[in-house]
Every structure is written in C-alpha cells, then in structure tokens.
Coordinates of C-alpha atoms and ligand atoms in Angstrom, one line a residue:
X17 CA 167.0 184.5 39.8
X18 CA 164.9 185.9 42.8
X19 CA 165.1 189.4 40.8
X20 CA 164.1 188.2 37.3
X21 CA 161.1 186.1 38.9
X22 CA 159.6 188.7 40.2
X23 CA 160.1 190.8 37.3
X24 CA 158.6 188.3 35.2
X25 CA 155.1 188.2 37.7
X26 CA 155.3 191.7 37.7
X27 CA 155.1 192.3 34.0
X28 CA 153.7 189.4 32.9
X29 CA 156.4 187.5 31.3
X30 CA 155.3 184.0 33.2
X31 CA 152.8 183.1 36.5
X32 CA 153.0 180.2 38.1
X33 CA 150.0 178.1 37.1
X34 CA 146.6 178.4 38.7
X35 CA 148.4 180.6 41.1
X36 CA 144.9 181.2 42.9
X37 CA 144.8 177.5 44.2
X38 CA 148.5 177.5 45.0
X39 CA 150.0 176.3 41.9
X40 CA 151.3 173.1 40.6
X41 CA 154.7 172.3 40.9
X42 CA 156.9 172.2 37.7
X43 CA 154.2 174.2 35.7
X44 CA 154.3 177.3 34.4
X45 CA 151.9 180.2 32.6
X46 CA 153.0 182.5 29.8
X47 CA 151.8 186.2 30.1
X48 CA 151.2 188.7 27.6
X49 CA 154.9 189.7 27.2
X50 CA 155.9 185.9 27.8
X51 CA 153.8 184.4 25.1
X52 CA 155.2 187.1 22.6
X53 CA 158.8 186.7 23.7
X54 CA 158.2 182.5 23.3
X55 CA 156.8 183.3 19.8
X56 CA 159.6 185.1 18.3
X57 CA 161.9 182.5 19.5
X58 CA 160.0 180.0 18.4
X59 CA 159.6 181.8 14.3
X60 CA 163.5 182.7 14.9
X61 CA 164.0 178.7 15.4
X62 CA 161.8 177.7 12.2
X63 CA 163.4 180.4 10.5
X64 CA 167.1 179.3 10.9
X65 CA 165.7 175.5 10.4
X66 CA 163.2 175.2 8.4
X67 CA 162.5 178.2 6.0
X68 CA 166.2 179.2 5.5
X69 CA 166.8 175.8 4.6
X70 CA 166.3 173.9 1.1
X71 CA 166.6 170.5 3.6
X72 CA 164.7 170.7 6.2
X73 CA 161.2 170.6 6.3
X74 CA 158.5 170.3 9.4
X75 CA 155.8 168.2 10.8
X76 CA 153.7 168.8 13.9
X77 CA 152.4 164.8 15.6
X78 CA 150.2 164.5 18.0
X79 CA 151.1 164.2 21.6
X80 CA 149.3 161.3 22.5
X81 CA 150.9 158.4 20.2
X82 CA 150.2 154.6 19.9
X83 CA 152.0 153.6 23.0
X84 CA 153.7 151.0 21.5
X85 CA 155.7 154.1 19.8
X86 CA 157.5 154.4 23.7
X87 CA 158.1 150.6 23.8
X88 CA 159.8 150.5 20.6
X89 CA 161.7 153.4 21.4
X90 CA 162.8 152.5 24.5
X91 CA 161.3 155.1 26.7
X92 CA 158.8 152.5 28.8
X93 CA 161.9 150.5 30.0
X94 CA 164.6 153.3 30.0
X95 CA 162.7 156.8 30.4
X96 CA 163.5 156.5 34.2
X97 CA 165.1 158.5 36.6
X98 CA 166.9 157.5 40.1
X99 CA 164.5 158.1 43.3
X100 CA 165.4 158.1 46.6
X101 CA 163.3 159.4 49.7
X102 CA 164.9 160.7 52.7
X103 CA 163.6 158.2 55.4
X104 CA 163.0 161.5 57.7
X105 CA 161.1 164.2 55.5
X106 CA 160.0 161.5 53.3
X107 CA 161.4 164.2 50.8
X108 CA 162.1 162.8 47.1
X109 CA 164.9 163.6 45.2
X110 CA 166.6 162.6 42.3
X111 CA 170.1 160.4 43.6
X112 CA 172.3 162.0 41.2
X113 CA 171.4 165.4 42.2
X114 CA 171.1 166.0 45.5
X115 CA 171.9 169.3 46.2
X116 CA 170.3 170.2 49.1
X117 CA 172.5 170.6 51.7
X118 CA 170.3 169.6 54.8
X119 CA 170.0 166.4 53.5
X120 CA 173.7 166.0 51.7
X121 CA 174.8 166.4 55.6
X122 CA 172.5 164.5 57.7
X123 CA 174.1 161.0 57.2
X124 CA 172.4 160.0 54.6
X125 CA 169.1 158.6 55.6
X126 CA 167.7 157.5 52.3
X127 CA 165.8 154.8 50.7
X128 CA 167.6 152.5 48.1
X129 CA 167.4 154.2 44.7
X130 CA 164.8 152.5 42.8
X131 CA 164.0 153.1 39.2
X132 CA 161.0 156.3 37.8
X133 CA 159.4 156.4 35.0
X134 CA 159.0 160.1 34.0
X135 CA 156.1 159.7 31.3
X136 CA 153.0 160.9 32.1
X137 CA 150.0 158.5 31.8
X138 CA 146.5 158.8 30.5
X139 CA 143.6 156.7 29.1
X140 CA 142.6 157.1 25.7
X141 CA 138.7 156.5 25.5
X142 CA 135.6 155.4 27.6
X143 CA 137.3 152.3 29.2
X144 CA 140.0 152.9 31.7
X145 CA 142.3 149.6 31.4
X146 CA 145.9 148.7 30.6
X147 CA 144.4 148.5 26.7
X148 CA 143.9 151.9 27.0
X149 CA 146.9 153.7 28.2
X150 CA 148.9 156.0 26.7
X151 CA 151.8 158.2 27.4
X152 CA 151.8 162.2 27.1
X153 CA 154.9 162.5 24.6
X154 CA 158.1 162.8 26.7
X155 CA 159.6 164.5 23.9
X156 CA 158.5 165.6 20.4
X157 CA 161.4 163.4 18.4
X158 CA 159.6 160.1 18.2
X159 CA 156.5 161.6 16.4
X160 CA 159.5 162.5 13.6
X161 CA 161.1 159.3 13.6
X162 CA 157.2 157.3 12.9
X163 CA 156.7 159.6 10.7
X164 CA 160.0 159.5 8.3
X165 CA 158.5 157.2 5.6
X166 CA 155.3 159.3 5.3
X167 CA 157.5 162.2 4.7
X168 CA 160.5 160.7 2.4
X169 CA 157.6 159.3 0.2
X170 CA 155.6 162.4 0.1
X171 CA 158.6 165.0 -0.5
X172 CA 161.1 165.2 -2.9
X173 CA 163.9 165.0 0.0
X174 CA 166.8 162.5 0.0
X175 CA 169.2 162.0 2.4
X176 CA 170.8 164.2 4.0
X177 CA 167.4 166.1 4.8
X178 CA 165.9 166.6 8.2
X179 CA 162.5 166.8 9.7
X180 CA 161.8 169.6 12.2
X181 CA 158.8 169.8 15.2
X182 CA 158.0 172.3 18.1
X183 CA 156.0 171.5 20.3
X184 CA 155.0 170.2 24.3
X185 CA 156.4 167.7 25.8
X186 CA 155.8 166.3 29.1
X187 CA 158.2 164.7 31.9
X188 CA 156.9 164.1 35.4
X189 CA 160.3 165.5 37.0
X190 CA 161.6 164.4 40.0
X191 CA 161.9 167.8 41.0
X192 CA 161.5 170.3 38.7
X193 CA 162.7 173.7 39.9
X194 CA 164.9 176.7 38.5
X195 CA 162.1 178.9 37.8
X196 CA 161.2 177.5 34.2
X197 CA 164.2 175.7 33.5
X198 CA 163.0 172.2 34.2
X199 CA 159.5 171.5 34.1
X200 CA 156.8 169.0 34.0
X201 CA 155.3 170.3 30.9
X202 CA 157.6 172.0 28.5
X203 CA 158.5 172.7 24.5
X204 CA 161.0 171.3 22.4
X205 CA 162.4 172.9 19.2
X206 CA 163.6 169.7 17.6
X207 CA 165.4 168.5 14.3
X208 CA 165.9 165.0 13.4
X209 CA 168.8 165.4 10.5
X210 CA 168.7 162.1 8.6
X211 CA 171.9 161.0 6.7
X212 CA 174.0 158.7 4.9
X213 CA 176.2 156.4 7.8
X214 CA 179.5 157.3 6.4
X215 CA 178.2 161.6 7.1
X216 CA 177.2 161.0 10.3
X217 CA 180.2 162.9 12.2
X218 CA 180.9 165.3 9.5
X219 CA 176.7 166.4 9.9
X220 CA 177.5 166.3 13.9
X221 CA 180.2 168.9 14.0
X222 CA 178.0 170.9 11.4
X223 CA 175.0 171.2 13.1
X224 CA 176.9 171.9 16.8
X225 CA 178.4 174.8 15.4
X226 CA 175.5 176.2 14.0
X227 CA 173.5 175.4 16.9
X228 CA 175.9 177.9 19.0
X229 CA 175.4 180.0 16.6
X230 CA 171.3 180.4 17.0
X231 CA 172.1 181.6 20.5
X232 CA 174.3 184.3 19.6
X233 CA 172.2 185.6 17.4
X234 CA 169.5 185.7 19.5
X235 CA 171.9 188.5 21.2
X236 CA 173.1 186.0 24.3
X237 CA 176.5 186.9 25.0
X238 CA 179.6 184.7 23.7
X239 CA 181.5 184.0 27.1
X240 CA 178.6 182.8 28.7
X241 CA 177.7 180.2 26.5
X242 CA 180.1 176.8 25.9
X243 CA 179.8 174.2 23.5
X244 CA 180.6 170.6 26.0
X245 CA 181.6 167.4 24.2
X246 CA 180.0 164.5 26.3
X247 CA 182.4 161.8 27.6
X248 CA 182.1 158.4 26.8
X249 CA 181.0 157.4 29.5
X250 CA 178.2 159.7 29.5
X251 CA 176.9 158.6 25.9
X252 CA 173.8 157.0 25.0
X253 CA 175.1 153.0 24.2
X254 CA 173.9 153.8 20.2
X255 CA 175.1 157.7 20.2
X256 CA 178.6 158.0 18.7
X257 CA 179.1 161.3 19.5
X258 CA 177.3 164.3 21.7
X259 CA 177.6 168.3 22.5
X260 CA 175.6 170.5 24.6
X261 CA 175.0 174.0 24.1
X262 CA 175.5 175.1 28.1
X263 CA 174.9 178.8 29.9
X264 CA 176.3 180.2 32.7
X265 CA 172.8 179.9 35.0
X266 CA 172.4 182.0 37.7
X267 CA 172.9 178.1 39.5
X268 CA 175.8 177.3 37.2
X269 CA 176.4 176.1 34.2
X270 CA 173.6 173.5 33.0
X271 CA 171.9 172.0 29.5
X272 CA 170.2 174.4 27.2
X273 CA 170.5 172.1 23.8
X274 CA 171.4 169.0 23.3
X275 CA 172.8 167.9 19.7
X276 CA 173.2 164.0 19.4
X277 CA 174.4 161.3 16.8
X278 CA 172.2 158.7 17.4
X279 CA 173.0 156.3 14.7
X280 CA 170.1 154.5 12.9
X281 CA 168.7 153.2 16.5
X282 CA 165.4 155.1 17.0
X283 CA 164.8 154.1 12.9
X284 CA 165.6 150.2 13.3
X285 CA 164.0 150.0 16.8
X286 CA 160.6 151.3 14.9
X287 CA 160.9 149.3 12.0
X288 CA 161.4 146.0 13.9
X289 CA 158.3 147.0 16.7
X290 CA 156.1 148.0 14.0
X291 CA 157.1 144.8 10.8
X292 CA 157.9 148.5 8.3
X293 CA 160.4 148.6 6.5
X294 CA 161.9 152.2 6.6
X295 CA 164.4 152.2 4.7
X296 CA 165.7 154.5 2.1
X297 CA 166.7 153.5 -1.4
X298 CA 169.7 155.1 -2.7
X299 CA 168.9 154.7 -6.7
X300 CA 172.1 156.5 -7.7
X301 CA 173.9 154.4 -5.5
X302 CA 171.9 151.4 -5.7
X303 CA 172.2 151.0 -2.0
X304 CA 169.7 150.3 0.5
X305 CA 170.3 151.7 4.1
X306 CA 168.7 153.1 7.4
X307 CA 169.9 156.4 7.6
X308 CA 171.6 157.4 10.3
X309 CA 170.3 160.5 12.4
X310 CA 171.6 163.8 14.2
X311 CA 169.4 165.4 16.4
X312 CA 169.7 168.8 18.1
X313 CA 166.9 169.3 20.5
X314 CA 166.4 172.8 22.1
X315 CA 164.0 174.1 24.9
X316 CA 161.7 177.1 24.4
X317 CA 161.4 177.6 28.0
X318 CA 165.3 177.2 28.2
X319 CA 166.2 179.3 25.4
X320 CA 163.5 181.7 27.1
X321 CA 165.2 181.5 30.4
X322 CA 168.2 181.9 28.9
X323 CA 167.6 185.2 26.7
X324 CA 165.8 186.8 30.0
X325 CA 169.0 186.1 32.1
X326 CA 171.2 187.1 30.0
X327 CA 169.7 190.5 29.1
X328 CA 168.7 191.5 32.7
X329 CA 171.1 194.0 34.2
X330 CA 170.5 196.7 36.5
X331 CA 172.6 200.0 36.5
X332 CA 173.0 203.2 38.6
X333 CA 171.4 206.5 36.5
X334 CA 171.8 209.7 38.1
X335 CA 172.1 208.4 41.5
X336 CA 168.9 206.1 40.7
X337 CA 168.5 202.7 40.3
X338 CA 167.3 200.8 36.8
X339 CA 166.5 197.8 35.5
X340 CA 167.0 197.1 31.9
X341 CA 166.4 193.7 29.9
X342 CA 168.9 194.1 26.9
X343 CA 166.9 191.9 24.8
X344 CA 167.7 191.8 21.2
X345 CA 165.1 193.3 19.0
X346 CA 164.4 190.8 17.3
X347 CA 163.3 188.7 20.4
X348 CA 162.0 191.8 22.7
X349 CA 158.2 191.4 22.8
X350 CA 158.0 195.2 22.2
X351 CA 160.1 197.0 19.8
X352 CA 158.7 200.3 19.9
X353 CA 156.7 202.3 22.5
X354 CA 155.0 205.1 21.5
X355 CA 154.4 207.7 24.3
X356 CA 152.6 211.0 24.3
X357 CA 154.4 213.2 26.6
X358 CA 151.3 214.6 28.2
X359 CA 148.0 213.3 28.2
X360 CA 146.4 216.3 26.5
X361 CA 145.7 216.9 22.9
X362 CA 146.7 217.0 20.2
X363 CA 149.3 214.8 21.6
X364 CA 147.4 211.5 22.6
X365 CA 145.4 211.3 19.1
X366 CA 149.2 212.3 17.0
X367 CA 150.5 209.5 19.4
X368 CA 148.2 206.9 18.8
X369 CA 148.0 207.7 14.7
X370 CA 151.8 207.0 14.7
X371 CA 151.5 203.5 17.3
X372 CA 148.6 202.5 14.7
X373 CA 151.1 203.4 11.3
X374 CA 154.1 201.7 12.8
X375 CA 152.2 198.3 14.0
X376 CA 152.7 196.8 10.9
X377 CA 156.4 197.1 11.0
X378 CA 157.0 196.6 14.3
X379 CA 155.6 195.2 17.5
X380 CA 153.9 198.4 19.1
X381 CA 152.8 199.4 22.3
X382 CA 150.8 203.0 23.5
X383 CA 151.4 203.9 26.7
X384 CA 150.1 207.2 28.0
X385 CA 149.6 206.1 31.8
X386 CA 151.9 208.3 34.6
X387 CA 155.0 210.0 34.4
X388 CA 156.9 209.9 31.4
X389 CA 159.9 209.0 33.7
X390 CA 158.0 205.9 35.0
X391 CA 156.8 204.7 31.8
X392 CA 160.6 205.0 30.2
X393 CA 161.4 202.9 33.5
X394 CA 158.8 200.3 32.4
X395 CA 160.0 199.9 29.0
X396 CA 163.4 199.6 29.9
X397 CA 162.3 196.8 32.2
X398 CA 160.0 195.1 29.6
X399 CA 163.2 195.1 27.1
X400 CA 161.7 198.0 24.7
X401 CA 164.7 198.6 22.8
X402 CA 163.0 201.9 21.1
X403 CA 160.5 204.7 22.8
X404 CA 158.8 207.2 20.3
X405 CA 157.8 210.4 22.6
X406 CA 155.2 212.9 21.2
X407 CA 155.6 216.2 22.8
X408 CA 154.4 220.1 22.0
X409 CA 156.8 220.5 19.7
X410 CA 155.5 217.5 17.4
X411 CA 153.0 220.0 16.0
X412 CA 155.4 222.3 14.9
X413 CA 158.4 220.5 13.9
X414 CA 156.7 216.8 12.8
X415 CA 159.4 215.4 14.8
X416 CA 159.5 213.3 17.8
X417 CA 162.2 212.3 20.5
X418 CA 163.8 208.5 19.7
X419 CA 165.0 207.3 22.8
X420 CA 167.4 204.5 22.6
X421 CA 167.1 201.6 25.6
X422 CA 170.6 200.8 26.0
X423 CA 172.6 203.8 26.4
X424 CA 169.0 206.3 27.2
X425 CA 170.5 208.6 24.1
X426 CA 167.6 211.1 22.6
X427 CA 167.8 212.3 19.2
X428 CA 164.7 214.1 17.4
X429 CA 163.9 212.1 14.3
X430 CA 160.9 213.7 12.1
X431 CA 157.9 211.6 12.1
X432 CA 158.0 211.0 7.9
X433 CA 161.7 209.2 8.4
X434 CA 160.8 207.6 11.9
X435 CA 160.1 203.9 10.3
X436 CA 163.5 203.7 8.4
X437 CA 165.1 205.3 11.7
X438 CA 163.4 202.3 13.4
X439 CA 164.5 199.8 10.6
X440 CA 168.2 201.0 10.6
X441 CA 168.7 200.0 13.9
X442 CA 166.9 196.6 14.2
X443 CA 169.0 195.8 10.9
Ligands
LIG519 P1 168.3 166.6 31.9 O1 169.5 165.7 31.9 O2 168.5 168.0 32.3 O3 167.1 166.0 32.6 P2 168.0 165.7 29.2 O4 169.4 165.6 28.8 O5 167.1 164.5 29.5 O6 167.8 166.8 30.4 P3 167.0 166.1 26.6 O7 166.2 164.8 26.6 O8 168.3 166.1 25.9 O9 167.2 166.6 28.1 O10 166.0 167.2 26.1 C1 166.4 168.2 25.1 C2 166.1 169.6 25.6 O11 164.8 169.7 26.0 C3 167.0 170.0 26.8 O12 168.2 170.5 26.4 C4 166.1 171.1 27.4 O13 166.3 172.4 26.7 C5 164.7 170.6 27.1 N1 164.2 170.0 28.3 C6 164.3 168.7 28.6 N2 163.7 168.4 29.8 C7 163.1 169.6 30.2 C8 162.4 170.0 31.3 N3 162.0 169.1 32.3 N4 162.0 171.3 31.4 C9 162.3 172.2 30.5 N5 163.0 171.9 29.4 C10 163.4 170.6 29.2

C-alpha cells in the first residue's frame, strides 16, 4: 500500500487534499493520470449499464435534496455508526472495528458506544436554522428512488427497467483510512433495478454475476476477487437477499460492491412521507404494485483502488529493478507513448506528427525528456501498455520500434500499419 501511495503522488494518480495546509482527513485529489483512469472506469460502468442496455437508463440528482428525502428513507434515524473514545487518547473509533492494537490491548478504556450520524450537514439559504438544513447526499440511490415516477412516466420503460447514477456522495467516516478506500467524500456508480415482486431473486442472482463480471473485465484477476452472500443476520430488516463483490486488499479482504434486494421499502417509505402514490400499473396484467428493487452500488474510488492494486507488480530485469502497473488498456490512462529516441531532428517533429495522428484513436502521450531507458521506466510505471519509439532508422524504413509493457518485447511495425498494430492488441 506504502508502495503504490507513493507511486500515485509521484505520478500524479491522487494527492491528498490541500496537501499545502496539511490535508484533510478522509479526502482525496485526482491528478492528471488519476482523473483519466477514474473516467474510463466510470464510461466502462455506463457502458456495461446503461448504453449496452435496452433497460436501463440514467439520471444525475442533485446532491443536496429536500431533507425530508433522508427522513423518509430512514438515513436521519438509522445512517449511524457506533462511537466510542478511548477515555486516554480521547481517540475515536468505530466499536465494531477496532483494529488498533494499542488500544485492543490496554484494557479497554472506552466510552459507552453511543450512536453517529455520518451525514454531512449544511444550510440551504441566507438563514441558518433547523428550517434550513440539509444533508450532503450519503449516497446517490435516493435521488433514483424520488425520482422513479418522473422517469416511468416520461420513458417508455416498464418493469423490469432500472435507473442508473454516478456521482459524489458524502459520509463523515468515523475513521476513514486505506489510502482511498473509505472516505469522507466519495463516488458511487449506482443502479436501482426495478421489478415485478415475484422476479426479485431471479433479478438478484442476475445482476451479482454480472457485477463480478465488470471487474474482470476491467483486467482484475479472478482469484482475487469473491462474490460473499451476506448472512442473515447481517441483512438489512427489508433486504431478502445480499452479495458483495470483495478483493483481496493489501489489509484483507473488504467491500468493493454491494448488490442488494431491497424489496419495495425505499419506494413505500417515499410514497407514504411524501402523500405520492408511486405505483406502477401493470395494464397487461391489470395489476397495481410497488415494484420491488435490486440495487448494486459500486465505488469509483474502490474500483480505482482496486484496479491500481491489482495491476502493480514489481519484477527483476537484467539485474534491475521495475515497476509495472499491468493496467488493462482499456482502463490505463495512457495507451500509447510516443518517444523520439533522441531529441534531434528529424526525429522529434516525425515523433510528434505520429503522437498528433494516433490521438484520436488512442489516449497519447509525447515524451522526449531523458534517457530512453528512464522514460520506458516511466511508462511502465504509469501502466502504458504500448511505447512507439522514433529512431534514425524511421527515415529510412518508415518504421518504428513497438514496445510491449508486459513482457518489454520490440518488434518494428512500419508507421502506415502502426494504428491497426495498436488496435489488434487492445481488441
Ligand atoms: P461499509 O460497511 O464499508 O461502511 P457500506 O456497506 O455502508 O460500507 P454501501 O452503503 O453498501 O457501503 O456503499 C456501496 C459502495 O459505495 C461500497 O461498496 C463502496 O464501494 C462505496 N463506498 C461506501 N462508503 C464509502 C466510503 N466511505 N469511501 C469510499 N467508498 C465508499
């Protein structure tokens, strides 16, 4: 974890925020190779979910909502952690994970647990007053459900259809940690899948196995991802049924998505707060009904973690040490480097003619800074799964050297069949 932290500062993959004043705890900044790699899962997510789909179709809510959208749903009573303080340090923690050991083994010193809420408040206009308050969204799922009507009446979608959202969220963790694996501001790739009652577990076991499926083809490897049923015990009191999608962390194996059947509670407990009736007609049918819902709820920074762990290796070369992020390519935030081998013309201006011909196609980046050795060893480390070198030869032969990321083969590839090259092995 150390490793890929410092990685991540180093190339700018994510800073902790306003580093200068000494941070905030539990929030994190995206750098130039972070907010790329966040993009393309986030378009690989709406692509599997939404545009691949004839039933699925998205929305994007505010994040402030009419607070009495997180009474209704349950989240001012029940959005609440356990809190206890060690009565030495004064230290907070959250009582069902204490890990630390210096306080596990001092006797336990601690406060009685009492109940915390996690959402973030705010005031909404001039006046500061309990009129006023509202919540930063805890999760982006209840601007679906308050939405559902608006959508079923202004689609042509019946049941079973589903209405997908990415976006921030915000939790005021106990103690957020892990890097950026929980935070206090975060984004969630969630799908609200509505259906008839009767479907509900059919549509669960659907959408878990589909959901493990995202992940692998995002390139992370098979045995160290696990689907885990919850327990009863562990359930929601209105969920019938619940997976998660776990990874082997670096601190064990933990939550990356969670895919839930929730019934028809978030539906009735908004159309009895609010006097709306939300339910859905059935005119073949003739049946009226709430449907019932399965939600799989993903993070960004998770998934982001997750891909970044996964890929990071590092290998002996030649009696030298390097570091490679096997990212897949359709996830890496550069696909192809294109790298004059000296800085001297024609080479730089043959160079940067190809990087600005094959950024189109694929995400590009000109490098003609140091040693040609050094700047391989930066793309491997960045996850650059192809490098394009221009050398003397170029001129003569319109070819150039293709050097492959994961097992440093060269082959020369002339410069006219360099983008099919490219799109061959990205297929
Ligand atoms: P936990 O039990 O770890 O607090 P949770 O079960 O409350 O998490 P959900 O409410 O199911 O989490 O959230 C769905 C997904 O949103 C999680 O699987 C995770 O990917 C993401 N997520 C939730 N909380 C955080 C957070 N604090 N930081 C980053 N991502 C989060």
């Amino acid at each position: 974890m150390e490793k890929l932290i410092s990685l991540a500062k180093r190339r700018g993959f994510f800073f902790q925020s306003s580093e200068i004043y000494g941070g905030i705890q539990g929030i994190w900044d995206f750098g130039p190779l972070g907010v790329t790699l966040r993009n393309n899962i986030k378009r690989a997510w709406w692509r599997a979910m939404v545009e691949l789909r004839d039933d699925v179709v998205g929305i994007d809510a505010g994040i402030i909502m009419n607070a009495q959208t997180w009474v209704a749903s349950g989240h001012v009573e029940n959005f609440t952690d356990p809190l206890i303080e060690c009565k030495k340090c004064h230290q907070r923690f959250r009582a069902d994970q204490v890990t630390d050991p210096r306080h596990v083994t001092d006797g336990g010193e601690w406060t009685e647990p009492r109940q915390f809420n996690l959402m973030f408040k705010t005031f909404a206009g001039p006046v500061e007053g309990s009129s006023s308050q509202v919540y930063l969204r805890p999760e982006t799922a209840q601007g679906i459900f308050v939405n559902f009507i608006n959508v079923l009446n202004s689609t042509r979608l019946r049941p079973p259809f589903g209405i997908a959202q990415i976006g921030k969220a915000f939790r005021n963790e106990i103690t957020p940690g892990n890097s950026i694996f929980r935070l206090r501001e975060f984004e969630q790739m969630e799908l609200e899948f509505f259906v008839p009652p009767a479907e509900e577990m059919k549509w669960l076991d659907y959408w878990k196995n589909e959901r493990f499926r995202f992940y692998l083809g995002l390139g992370v490897r098979e045995n160290k991802l696990r689907l885990r049923q919850h327990r009863p015990d562990e359930l929601a009191h209105y969920a019938s049924g619940a997976f998660d999608v776990e990874y082997e962390f670096p601190f064990g194996w933990s939550e990356l998505e969670g895919i839930a059947a929730r019934g028809n509670f978030d539906l009735t407990a908004h159309q009895k707060a609010s006097g709306k009736d939300l339910s859905y007609f059935d005119d073949i049918k003739r049946e009226r009904y709430l449907p019932h819902v399965v939600e799989p709820s993903a993070g960004v920074d998770r998934t982001m973690l997750t891909v970044l762990i996964d890929a990071y290796a590092e290998e002996e070369v030649r009696g030298e040490q390097r570091v490679v992020l096997r990212l897949h390519p359709s996830v890496a935030p550069v696909q192809v480097a294109i790298l004059p081998l000296s800085r001297k013309e024609p080479l730089t201006s043959r160079a940067r003619t190809l990087a600005h011909e094959l950024r189109p196609y694929f995400r590009t980046e000109y490098d003609d800074t140091q040693s040609i050795g050094k700047r391989y060893r930066r793309q491997d480390e960045i996850g650059t799964p192809y490098a394009v070198t221009i050398d003397f030869e170029t001129e003569n032969d319109q070819a150039a050297t293709l050097r492959s990321r994961d097992d440093m083969t060269q082959i020369r590839v002339p410069l006219e069949g360099l983008r099919q090259a490219l799109e061959e092995r990205f297929r």
